Coordinates of C-alpha atoms in Angstrom, one line a residue:
M1 CA -36.5 49.1 45.9
T2 CA -38.5 48.2 49.0
Q3 CA -37.2 46.2 51.9
H4 CA -39.7 43.4 51.2
R5 CA -38.3 43.0 47.7
R6 CA -34.8 43.0 49.0
R7 CA -35.7 40.1 51.3
A8 CA -37.3 38.2 48.5
S9 CA -34.2 38.6 46.3
A10 CA -32.0 37.3 49.1
Q11 CA -34.1 34.1 49.4
Q12 CA -33.8 33.6 45.6
V13 CA -30.0 33.9 45.8
R14 CA -29.9 31.2 48.6
R15 CA -32.1 28.9 46.5
K16 CA -29.9 29.4 43.4
R17 CA -26.8 28.6 45.5
A18 CA -28.4 25.4 46.7
V19 CA -29.3 24.4 43.2
V20 CA -25.7 25.1 41.9
A21 CA -24.3 23.0 44.8
A22 CA -26.5 20.1 44.0
A23 CA -25.7 20.4 40.3
F24 CA -22.0 20.4 41.0
A25 CA -22.3 17.3 43.1
G26 CA -24.2 15.6 40.4
T27 CA -21.7 16.6 37.8
V28 CA -18.8 15.1 39.9
A29 CA -20.8 11.9 40.2
L30 CA -21.5 11.8 36.5
G31 CA -17.9 12.5 35.7
V32 CA -16.8 9.5 37.7
G33 CA -19.4 7.4 35.9
V34 CA -18.2 8.5 32.6
G35 CA -14.6 7.8 33.6
V36 CA -15.5 4.2 34.3
W37 CA -16.1 3.5 30.7
A38 CA -14.0 6.0 28.8
S39 CA -10.8 4.5 27.3
A40 CA -7.6 6.3 26.6
D41 CA -8.5 6.9 23.0
G42 CA -12.0 8.1 23.8
G43 CA -13.8 4.9 22.8
A44 CA -14.9 1.8 24.6
R45 CA -12.7 -1.3 24.4
P46 CA -14.0 -4.8 24.8
G47 CA -13.3 -6.9 27.8
A48 CA -13.0 -4.2 30.5
D49 CA -13.7 -4.7 34.2
V50 CA -15.6 -2.0 36.0
A51 CA -12.8 0.6 36.6
Q52 CA -11.5 1.5 40.0
T53 CA -11.8 5.3 40.7
S54 CA -10.5 7.4 43.6
P55 CA -13.0 9.5 45.6
A56 CA -13.2 13.2 44.7
P57 CA -10.6 15.1 46.7
R58 CA -11.7 17.3 49.6
A59 CA -11.7 21.0 49.1
S60 CA -8.8 22.8 50.6
T61 CA -8.2 26.5 51.5
G62 CA -5.6 28.6 49.8
A63 CA -3.7 31.6 51.1
T64 CA -6.7 33.8 50.5
G65 CA -8.8 31.7 52.8
R66 CA -11.2 30.8 50.1
A67 CA -12.1 27.2 49.3
A68 CA -10.1 26.1 46.3
A69 CA -12.0 24.6 43.4
P70 CA -12.0 20.8 43.7
S71 CA -9.6 19.1 41.3
S72 CA -10.9 17.1 38.3
P73 CA -11.5 13.4 39.0
T74 CA -8.8 11.1 37.5
P75 CA -10.5 7.8 36.8
T76 CA -8.4 4.8 35.8
R77 CA -9.4 1.6 34.2
T78 CA -8.4 -2.0 34.7
Y79 CA -8.9 -5.2 32.6
P80 CA -9.4 -8.8 33.5
L81 CA -6.5 -11.2 32.9
S82 CA -6.8 -12.3 29.3
R83 CA -7.8 -15.8 28.3
A84 CA -5.8 -18.0 25.9
P85 CA -6.8 -17.6 22.3
R86 CA -9.3 -20.1 21.0
T87 CA -7.8 -21.4 17.8
I88 CA -7.5 -24.7 15.8
P89 CA -5.0 -26.1 16.5
A90 CA -4.9 -24.7 20.0
V91 CA -1.8 -22.6 20.9
R92 CA 0.5 -24.5 23.3
S93 CA 1.4 -21.6 25.6
H94 CA -0.2 -18.3 26.5
T95 CA 1.0 -15.9 29.2
A96 CA -2.0 -13.8 30.3
A97 CA -1.9 -10.1 30.8
R98 CA -4.2 -7.2 31.4
G99 CA -5.1 -4.9 28.6
P100 CA -7.6 -4.1 25.9
G101 CA -6.2 -6.6 23.3
W102 CA -6.0 -5.7 19.6
Q103 CA -8.4 -5.4 16.8
P104 CA -7.6 -4.7 13.2
R105 CA -8.7 -1.2 12.2
H106 CA -8.9 0.3 8.8
G107 CA -5.8 2.3 8.0
E108 CA -3.5 0.6 10.4
R109 CA -0.3 -1.1 9.2
V110 CA 1.4 -4.4 8.7
V111 CA 5.2 -3.8 8.8
V112 CA 8.1 -6.3 8.5
S113 CA 11.6 -6.4 9.8
D114 CA 12.9 -8.4 6.9
P115 CA 11.9 -8.3 3.2
R116 CA 11.7 -12.1 3.3
L117 CA 8.5 -11.7 5.2
A118 CA 6.8 -9.6 2.5
D119 CA 4.6 -12.5 1.3
E120 CA 3.4 -13.2 4.8
G121 CA 2.9 -9.5 5.4
R122 CA 0.9 -8.9 2.3
L123 CA -1.3 -11.9 2.9
I124 CA -2.3 -11.1 6.4
A125 CA -2.8 -7.4 5.5
G126 CA -5.3 -8.3 2.8
E127 CA -7.1 -10.8 5.0
L128 CA -7.5 -8.3 7.9
G129 CA -8.1 -5.1 5.8
L130 CA -4.9 -3.5 6.8
S131 CA -2.3 -1.6 4.7
Y132 CA 1.0 -3.3 4.0
A133 CA 3.7 -0.8 4.7
G134 CA 6.8 -3.0 4.0
R135 CA 10.0 -2.7 6.0
K136 CA 9.7 0.1 8.6
N137 CA 11.6 0.9 11.8
D138 CA 9.1 3.4 13.3
V139 CA 6.4 2.4 15.7
R140 CA 2.7 3.4 15.4
A141 CA -0.4 2.6 17.4
G142 CA -2.2 -0.4 15.9
D143 CA 0.8 -1.8 14.1
L144 CA 1.1 -5.5 13.3
R145 CA 4.9 -6.2 13.1
L146 CA 6.4 -9.4 11.6
A147 CA 10.0 -10.2 12.4
L148 CA 12.6 -12.9 12.0
G149 CA 14.9 -13.7 14.9
G150 CA 16.0 -16.2 17.5
G151 CA 16.9 -19.9 17.1
G152 CA 15.2 -23.2 17.4
D153 CA 12.3 -24.8 15.5
Q154 CA 11.8 -23.0 12.2
E155 CA 8.0 -23.5 12.6
S156 CA 7.9 -22.0 16.1
Y157 CA 6.8 -18.4 16.8
S158 CA 5.9 -16.0 19.5
M159 CA 3.1 -13.4 19.4
T160 CA 2.9 -10.5 21.8
V161 CA -0.2 -8.3 22.1
K162 CA 0.6 -5.3 24.1
G163 CA 0.0 -1.5 24.1
G164 CA -2.4 -1.6 21.2
R165 CA 0.1 -3.4 18.9
V166 CA 0.9 -7.0 17.8
D167 CA 4.4 -8.4 17.3
I168 CA 4.9 -11.8 15.7
S169 CA 8.4 -13.2 15.5
G170 CA 10.1 -16.5 14.8
P171 CA 13.4 -18.0 13.6
G172 CA 11.9 -18.9 10.3
D173 CA 9.3 -17.4 7.9
A174 CA 7.1 -20.6 8.4
G175 CA 6.7 -19.9 12.1
V176 CA 5.9 -16.2 11.4
F177 CA 3.3 -17.4 8.9
Y178 CA 1.7 -19.7 11.6
G179 CA 1.6 -16.7 13.9
T180 CA -0.4 -14.8 11.4
R181 CA -2.8 -17.8 11.2
T182 CA -3.3 -17.7 14.9
L183 CA -4.0 -13.9 14.8
K184 CA -6.4 -14.4 11.8
Q185 CA -8.4 -16.9 13.8
E186 CA -8.4 -14.8 17.0
V187 CA -9.9 -11.8 15.2
H188 CA -12.2 -13.8 13.0
G189 CA -15.6 -12.2 12.8
G190 CA -14.7 -9.0 14.6
G191 CA -13.1 -10.5 17.6
T192 CA -10.2 -9.3 19.6
A193 CA -6.7 -10.8 19.9
P194 CA -6.2 -11.1 23.7
E195 CA -3.5 -9.3 25.5
G196 CA -0.4 -11.4 26.4
V197 CA 2.2 -13.6 24.9
V198 CA 1.7 -16.7 22.8
R199 CA 4.6 -19.1 22.4
D200 CA 3.8 -21.9 20.0
A201 CA 5.4 -24.7 18.0
P202 CA 4.2 -28.0 16.5
A203 CA 4.9 -31.3 18.1
K204 CA 5.3 -33.0 14.7
P205 CA 7.1 -31.8 11.6
V206 CA 4.9 -33.7 9.2
R207 CA 1.2 -32.6 9.1
G208 CA -0.2 -33.7 5.8
F209 CA -3.3 -34.2 3.7
M210 CA -3.1 -36.7 0.7
L211 CA -5.5 -36.6 -2.2
D212 CA -6.0 -39.4 -4.8
I213 CA -6.6 -37.5 -8.0
A214 CA -5.9 -40.6 -10.1
R215 CA -9.1 -42.4 -9.5
K216 CA -11.2 -39.3 -9.3
P217 CA -10.3 -36.1 -11.1
Y218 CA -10.6 -33.0 -8.9
S219 CA -10.8 -29.5 -10.3
A220 CA -7.8 -27.3 -9.9
S221 CA -10.0 -24.7 -8.1
W222 CA -11.2 -27.3 -5.6
I223 CA -7.6 -28.3 -4.8
E224 CA -6.6 -24.7 -4.4
D225 CA -9.5 -24.2 -1.9
R226 CA -8.1 -27.1 0.1
V227 CA -4.6 -25.5 0.0
R228 CA -6.0 -22.4 1.6
E229 CA -7.9 -24.4 4.2
L230 CA -4.8 -26.5 5.0
G231 CA -2.7 -23.3 5.3
D232 CA -5.0 -21.7 7.8
L233 CA -5.0 -24.9 9.9
K234 CA -1.1 -25.1 9.8
F235 CA -0.8 -28.2 7.8
N236 CA 2.5 -28.3 5.8
E237 CA 2.1 -31.1 3.2
L238 CA -0.3 -31.8 0.4
G239 CA 0.2 -35.2 -1.2
L240 CA -0.9 -35.8 -4.8
H241 CA -1.4 -39.5 -5.8
F242 CA -1.8 -38.9 -9.6
S243 CA -0.9 -42.2 -11.2
D244 CA -2.8 -45.4 -10.7
D245 CA -4.6 -48.2 -12.6
Q246 CA -7.5 -46.0 -13.5
A247 CA -5.8 -42.9 -14.9
F248 CA -2.7 -40.7 -15.1
R249 CA -3.8 -37.2 -14.3
I250 CA -1.0 -34.7 -15.0
E251 CA 0.3 -33.5 -18.3
S252 CA 3.5 -35.2 -19.5
S253 CA 6.0 -34.2 -22.1
S254 CA 8.2 -37.3 -21.8
H255 CA 5.3 -39.7 -22.2
P256 CA 2.1 -37.9 -23.4
E257 CA 0.6 -41.2 -24.5
I258 CA -0.1 -42.3 -20.9
V259 CA -2.0 -39.1 -19.9
S260 CA -5.7 -39.5 -19.3
K261 CA -8.2 -37.1 -21.1
D262 CA -9.3 -35.5 -17.9
H263 CA -6.1 -34.2 -16.3
L264 CA -4.3 -31.2 -14.8
T265 CA -2.1 -29.2 -17.1
K266 CA 1.4 -28.3 -15.8
A267 CA 0.4 -24.7 -15.7
Q268 CA -2.5 -25.6 -13.3
V269 CA -0.1 -27.7 -11.2
K270 CA 2.3 -24.8 -11.0
R271 CA -0.4 -22.6 -9.7
I272 CA -1.2 -25.2 -7.0
V273 CA 2.4 -25.6 -6.1
D274 CA 3.0 -21.8 -5.9
L275 CA -0.1 -21.3 -3.8
A276 CA 0.9 -24.1 -1.5
A277 CA 4.4 -22.6 -1.2
S278 CA 2.9 -19.3 -0.2
R279 CA 1.2 -21.1 2.7
H280 CA 4.4 -23.0 3.6
I281 CA 2.9 -26.3 2.3
T282 CA 5.1 -28.7 0.4
V283 CA 3.4 -30.7 -2.4
V284 CA 4.5 -34.3 -2.2
P285 CA 4.0 -36.2 -5.5
E286 CA 3.5 -39.9 -5.7
I287 CA 4.1 -42.0 -8.8
D288 CA 3.4 -45.4 -7.3
S289 CA 5.4 -48.4 -8.6
P290 CA 5.9 -51.3 -9.4
G291 CA 2.2 -51.7 -8.7
H292 CA -0.7 -49.3 -9.5
L293 CA 0.7 -48.6 -12.9
G294 CA -2.3 -49.6 -15.0
A295 CA -2.6 -46.3 -16.8
V296 CA 1.0 -46.5 -17.9
I297 CA 0.7 -50.1 -18.9
A298 CA -2.4 -49.4 -21.0
A299 CA -0.2 -47.4 -23.3
H300 CA 2.6 -49.9 -23.1
P301 CA 1.0 -53.4 -22.9
D302 CA 4.4 -55.1 -23.5
L303 CA 5.4 -54.0 -20.0
Q304 CA 2.6 -55.7 -18.2
L305 CA 3.5 -58.4 -15.7
R306 CA 2.2 -61.9 -16.7
N307 CA 2.3 -65.1 -14.8
V308 CA 3.7 -68.5 -15.9
N309 CA 0.4 -69.1 -17.7
G310 CA 0.5 -65.8 -19.6
V311 CA -2.3 -64.3 -17.4
A312 CA -1.9 -60.5 -17.0
T313 CA -1.5 -59.2 -13.4
R314 CA -3.6 -56.1 -12.9
G315 CA -1.7 -52.9 -12.4
A316 CA 1.7 -54.6 -12.1
I317 CA 4.6 -53.8 -14.3
D318 CA 7.2 -56.4 -15.2
I319 CA 10.3 -55.3 -13.3
S320 CA 12.5 -57.9 -15.1
K321 CA 12.3 -55.7 -18.2
A322 CA 14.6 -52.8 -18.8
G323 CA 11.8 -50.9 -20.5
S324 CA 9.9 -50.8 -17.2
A325 CA 12.6 -49.1 -15.3
K326 CA 13.2 -46.6 -18.2
I327 CA 9.7 -45.4 -18.4
V328 CA 9.3 -44.9 -14.7
D329 CA 12.6 -43.1 -14.4
D330 CA 11.6 -40.9 -17.3
L331 CA 8.5 -39.8 -15.3
L332 CA 10.4 -39.4 -12.0
N333 CA 12.9 -37.2 -13.7
E334 CA 10.3 -35.2 -15.5
Y335 CA 8.1 -34.5 -12.5
A336 CA 11.1 -33.6 -10.3
G337 CA 11.0 -30.4 -12.3
V338 CA 7.2 -30.0 -11.8
F339 CA 7.3 -30.5 -8.1
P340 CA 10.3 -28.6 -6.7
G341 CA 9.6 -29.4 -3.0
G342 CA 12.0 -31.5 -1.1
K343 CA 9.8 -34.5 -0.5
W344 CA 8.8 -37.5 -2.7
H345 CA 6.6 -40.6 -2.3
L346 CA 7.8 -43.7 -4.2
G347 CA 4.8 -45.9 -3.5
G348 CA 6.0 -49.5 -3.5
D349 CA 2.7 -51.0 -2.1
E350 CA 0.6 -53.9 -3.2
Y351 CA 2.8 -55.4 -5.9
Q352 CA 0.6 -58.3 -6.9
A353 CA 3.5 -60.7 -7.8
L354 CA 4.2 -60.9 -4.0
T355 CA 0.7 -61.7 -2.9
V356 CA 0.7 -65.3 -4.3
S357 CA 1.8 -68.3 -2.3
D358 CA 4.9 -69.0 -4.4
P359 CA 6.1 -65.9 -6.4
Q360 CA 9.1 -67.8 -7.8
A361 CA 6.9 -70.5 -9.4
S362 CA 4.2 -68.1 -10.5
F363 CA 6.6 -65.5 -12.1
P364 CA 9.7 -67.4 -13.3
Q365 CA 11.0 -64.4 -15.3
L366 CA 11.1 -62.3 -12.1
A367 CA 12.9 -65.1 -10.2
A368 CA 15.4 -65.5 -13.0
A369 CA 16.1 -61.7 -13.0
A370 CA 16.5 -61.7 -9.3
R371 CA 19.1 -64.5 -9.4
Q372 CA 20.9 -62.8 -12.2
K373 CA 21.1 -59.5 -10.4
Y374 CA 21.6 -60.5 -6.8
G375 CA 22.9 -64.1 -6.8
S376 CA 21.7 -67.7 -6.8
G377 CA 19.7 -67.4 -3.6
A378 CA 17.8 -64.3 -4.5
K379 CA 14.0 -64.2 -4.7
V380 CA 11.3 -62.1 -6.3
S381 CA 11.1 -60.0 -3.1
D382 CA 14.8 -59.2 -3.5
L383 CA 14.1 -58.0 -7.0
A384 CA 11.2 -55.8 -5.7
A385 CA 13.4 -54.3 -3.0
G386 CA 16.0 -53.6 -5.6
W387 CA 13.5 -51.9 -7.8
L388 CA 12.5 -49.6 -5.0
N389 CA 16.1 -48.8 -4.3
D390 CA 16.8 -48.0 -7.9
R391 CA 13.9 -45.6 -8.1
A392 CA 15.1 -44.0 -4.9
A393 CA 18.5 -43.5 -6.5
T394 CA 16.8 -41.7 -9.4
V395 CA 14.9 -39.4 -7.0
R396 CA 17.8 -38.9 -4.6
A397 CA 19.8 -37.3 -7.5
H398 CA 17.2 -34.5 -7.3
H399 CA 17.9 -34.0 -3.6
R400 CA 14.6 -35.2 -2.3
T401 CA 13.7 -36.9 1.0
M402 CA 11.8 -40.1 0.1
R403 CA 9.2 -42.3 1.7
A404 CA 7.4 -45.5 0.6
W405 CA 4.4 -47.5 1.9
N406 CA 5.2 -50.0 4.6
D407 CA 4.2 -53.0 2.5
G408 CA 7.0 -52.1 0.1
F409 CA 9.5 -53.0 2.7
F410 CA 10.1 -56.8 2.8
R411 CA 11.5 -59.0 5.5
N412 CA 14.0 -61.9 5.1
T413 CA 15.5 -60.4 1.9
S414 CA 19.2 -60.2 0.9
V415 CA 18.4 -56.8 -0.6
Q416 CA 17.6 -54.2 2.1
P417 CA 15.6 -51.0 1.4
A418 CA 17.7 -47.9 1.3
K419 CA 18.4 -46.6 4.8
D420 CA 17.1 -43.1 3.9
L421 CA 13.6 -44.3 3.0
Q422 CA 11.0 -43.2 5.5
V423 CA 8.1 -45.6 6.2
A424 CA 4.6 -44.4 5.4
Y425 CA 2.7 -46.9 7.6
W426 CA -0.9 -47.4 6.5
T427 CA -1.9 -51.0 7.1
G428 CA -1.2 -54.2 8.9
K429 CA -3.7 -56.3 6.9
E430 CA -1.4 -57.4 4.1
I431 CA 0.0 -60.9 3.8
G432 CA 3.0 -61.2 6.1
A433 CA 2.2 -57.8 7.7
R434 CA 4.8 -56.5 10.1
Q435 CA 4.0 -54.5 13.2
P436 CA 5.2 -50.9 13.4
L437 CA 7.8 -51.9 16.0
E438 CA 9.7 -53.9 13.4
Y439 CA 10.3 -50.7 11.5
L440 CA 10.9 -48.5 14.5
G441 CA 13.2 -51.0 16.1
T442 CA 15.6 -50.7 13.2
G443 CA 15.7 -47.0 13.5
R444 CA 13.4 -46.1 10.6
K445 CA 11.5 -42.8 10.7
V446 CA 7.8 -43.4 10.3
I447 CA 4.9 -41.3 9.1
N448 CA 1.4 -42.3 10.5
H449 CA -1.2 -43.1 7.8
N450 CA -3.2 -45.4 10.1
D451 CA -6.0 -46.6 7.8
E452 CA -8.4 -47.2 10.7
F453 CA -8.4 -43.5 11.5
L454 CA -7.0 -41.4 8.7
Y455 CA -8.4 -43.0 5.5
Y456 CA -11.4 -41.4 3.9
V457 CA -12.2 -44.0 1.1
L458 CA -15.0 -43.0 -1.2
G459 CA -17.8 -45.6 -1.3
Q460 CA -16.5 -47.3 1.9
P461 CA -15.3 -50.5 0.2
Q462 CA -14.3 -53.6 2.1
T463 CA -14.1 -52.7 5.8
F464 CA -13.5 -49.0 5.4
V465 CA -15.9 -46.5 7.0
Y466 CA -15.7 -42.7 6.7
P467 CA -13.6 -41.5 9.6
T468 CA -15.1 -39.0 12.1
G469 CA -13.3 -36.1 13.6
Q470 CA -14.6 -37.1 17.0
R471 CA -12.9 -40.5 16.9
I472 CA -9.6 -39.0 15.8
Y473 CA -9.9 -36.3 18.4
E474 CA -10.7 -38.6 21.3
Q475 CA -8.8 -41.8 20.4
W476 CA -5.9 -41.2 18.0
T477 CA -2.4 -39.8 18.5
P478 CA 0.7 -40.0 16.2
R479 CA 1.8 -43.0 18.3
V480 CA -1.3 -45.0 17.2
L481 CA 0.2 -46.4 14.1
R482 CA -1.8 -49.6 13.7
G483 CA -5.2 -50.4 15.2
T484 CA -5.9 -48.4 18.3
T485 CA -2.9 -49.2 20.5
P486 CA -0.1 -46.6 20.7
V487 CA 3.5 -47.7 20.4
P488 CA 5.8 -47.1 23.4
A489 CA 6.7 -43.5 24.1
R490 CA 10.4 -44.1 23.5
Y491 CA 9.7 -44.3 19.8
D492 CA 7.9 -41.0 19.6
P493 CA 10.9 -39.1 18.2
Q494 CA 11.0 -41.5 15.2
I495 CA 7.4 -40.8 14.3
L496 CA 7.6 -37.7 12.1
G497 CA 3.8 -37.0 12.1
G498 CA 0.8 -38.1 10.2
V499 CA -1.2 -37.7 7.0
F500 CA -5.0 -37.7 6.5
A501 CA -5.8 -39.3 3.1
V502 CA -8.7 -39.2 0.7
W503 CA -8.8 -42.3 -1.6
S504 CA -11.2 -42.3 -4.5
D505 CA -11.9 -46.0 -5.0
F506 CA -15.5 -45.3 -6.0
P507 CA -15.1 -41.9 -7.5
N508 CA -18.8 -41.2 -8.0
A509 CA -19.8 -42.0 -4.4
Q510 CA -19.4 -38.4 -3.4
T511 CA -19.2 -35.0 -5.2
E512 CA -16.3 -32.6 -4.6
A513 CA -18.5 -30.6 -2.3
Q514 CA -19.5 -33.7 -0.3
V515 CA -15.8 -34.7 0.1
A516 CA -15.0 -31.2 1.3
A517 CA -17.8 -31.3 3.9
G518 CA -16.9 -34.9 4.9
I519 CA -13.3 -34.2 5.7
R520 CA -13.8 -30.8 7.3
M521 CA -13.8 -32.0 11.0
P522 CA -11.4 -34.9 10.5
L523 CA -8.8 -32.5 9.1
R524 CA -9.3 -30.2 12.1
A525 CA -9.1 -33.1 14.6
T526 CA -6.0 -34.5 12.9
V527 CA -4.0 -31.3 12.9
Q528 CA -4.9 -30.7 16.5
K529 CA -3.4 -34.0 17.5
L530 CA -0.3 -33.4 15.3
W531 CA 0.3 -30.0 16.7
D532 CA -0.2 -31.2 20.3
P533 CA -0.7 -34.9 20.9
G534 CA -1.7 -34.4 24.5
A535 CA -5.3 -34.5 25.8
P536 CA -7.1 -31.5 24.4
A537 CA -8.4 -28.8 26.8
L538 CA -11.7 -28.7 25.0
S539 CA -14.3 -31.5 24.9
W540 CA -15.3 -32.6 21.4
T541 CA -18.6 -30.7 21.7
Q542 CA -16.6 -27.5 22.5
F543 CA -14.1 -28.2 19.8
K544 CA -16.8 -28.7 17.1
A545 CA -18.5 -25.5 18.3
L546 CA -15.2 -23.6 18.0
A547 CA -14.7 -25.0 14.5
D548 CA -18.2 -23.9 13.5
R549 CA -17.5 -20.4 14.9
L550 CA -14.2 -20.0 13.1
G551 CA -15.7 -21.3 9.8

């Protein structure tokens, strides 16, 4: 080899060394860049900040005097503080934390600490595409664990998202169920449950939806769809008003002659009741009396109330007759077996005998029965109050908590309504109407049915207009029992909650689909204010956009 070729070779070596050095520097820089975005499991996680990384360490010399190879970079990753979940109703407390949050991934598990949570576990597993593993004590990445524990409100829960897992716990299975509803909404459409701790509980124990199926028959499947919707929104009551002047809509074995052609079978009702129970919803039946009994009277015309001139009074049963009490009690006893929940609505409203100027003169048979039963000074209103008490006694034997419409409670009577009757306050427009404070002042517990906000009356008869979610969201609270003015805050503990109602006065005014669409936002606004009556954090525009995103 010539000297010239040796020099050329040395130059090539120096060039190669320069290239290698540059390449090494580039590799270190690239390694840092990759480390910014790489997560612990090798995949990107949503919601990350740009990671903080340490500069590459300086080379050191070892015992041999040679430069030691630089150590591998050790990039770390940080996350922004999480935001509170966006759900309907909004959670009441969220402690933010840093972390990737949680998303359901195929093959991950739902585990429970108690077999009583099996229904809740199976439901959320199916909804999120997870596997239900039952009761397990081991811990795996990605787990959703449901647990019972602690004390307090049985509808309260806490949810912790940490370390790639979710833990939902509460003192009762209802609260754990509500925690799963929060989680379901959080991850709706591929989203992420934010890191941190949710602590949540409803402000009001009664969060209801009432449906008039007497005037308009609704299909069992439509009612079941509403049950699923109500469950996801954390409602806990479904009222069924199934007897009225127009029809009697549920199969009867004790009096099949009163049942309308288009009706629900008991098997269909059982499916509705069972589905509701799986969502921690109590079905509250209402057989209204002594008014609104036209369908019963049609099959038993001898029981119709008639005035002194023999003119029939629409929908009103003659409460002076023993046969009237017997048929209504037969029905109350029968349907106590159909509706096993702990609540019952007795009705009691709009008894037409009490809307005339002189009930004693117009209905002498009622006046005579009142005097015979309650003494010489008794009036027709005493007889009506006694009727309600007697029906309450029938239902009380089945260990139910009972309520009645506010216009079924009468003032200046010797017979007082049973002390355990709750007041379903719906209107202040009837003759002799009493303000809510008259009920609250006597210690009565009240449920808000304010007809100016919470009544969706098909066909918009009289002064009714279809309620809007925006008006409920911005102007109504559970303390607004009548009109638009809230009662004093000291009465808030006596107000158990509220019920949004669909009444079917003109049944053909809307289809089932139109009703479902029309009540969609009012239901969401109502439950928001029952879960937390305070001023909402979101504007109405933001709330509606959230509802649209959640579906």
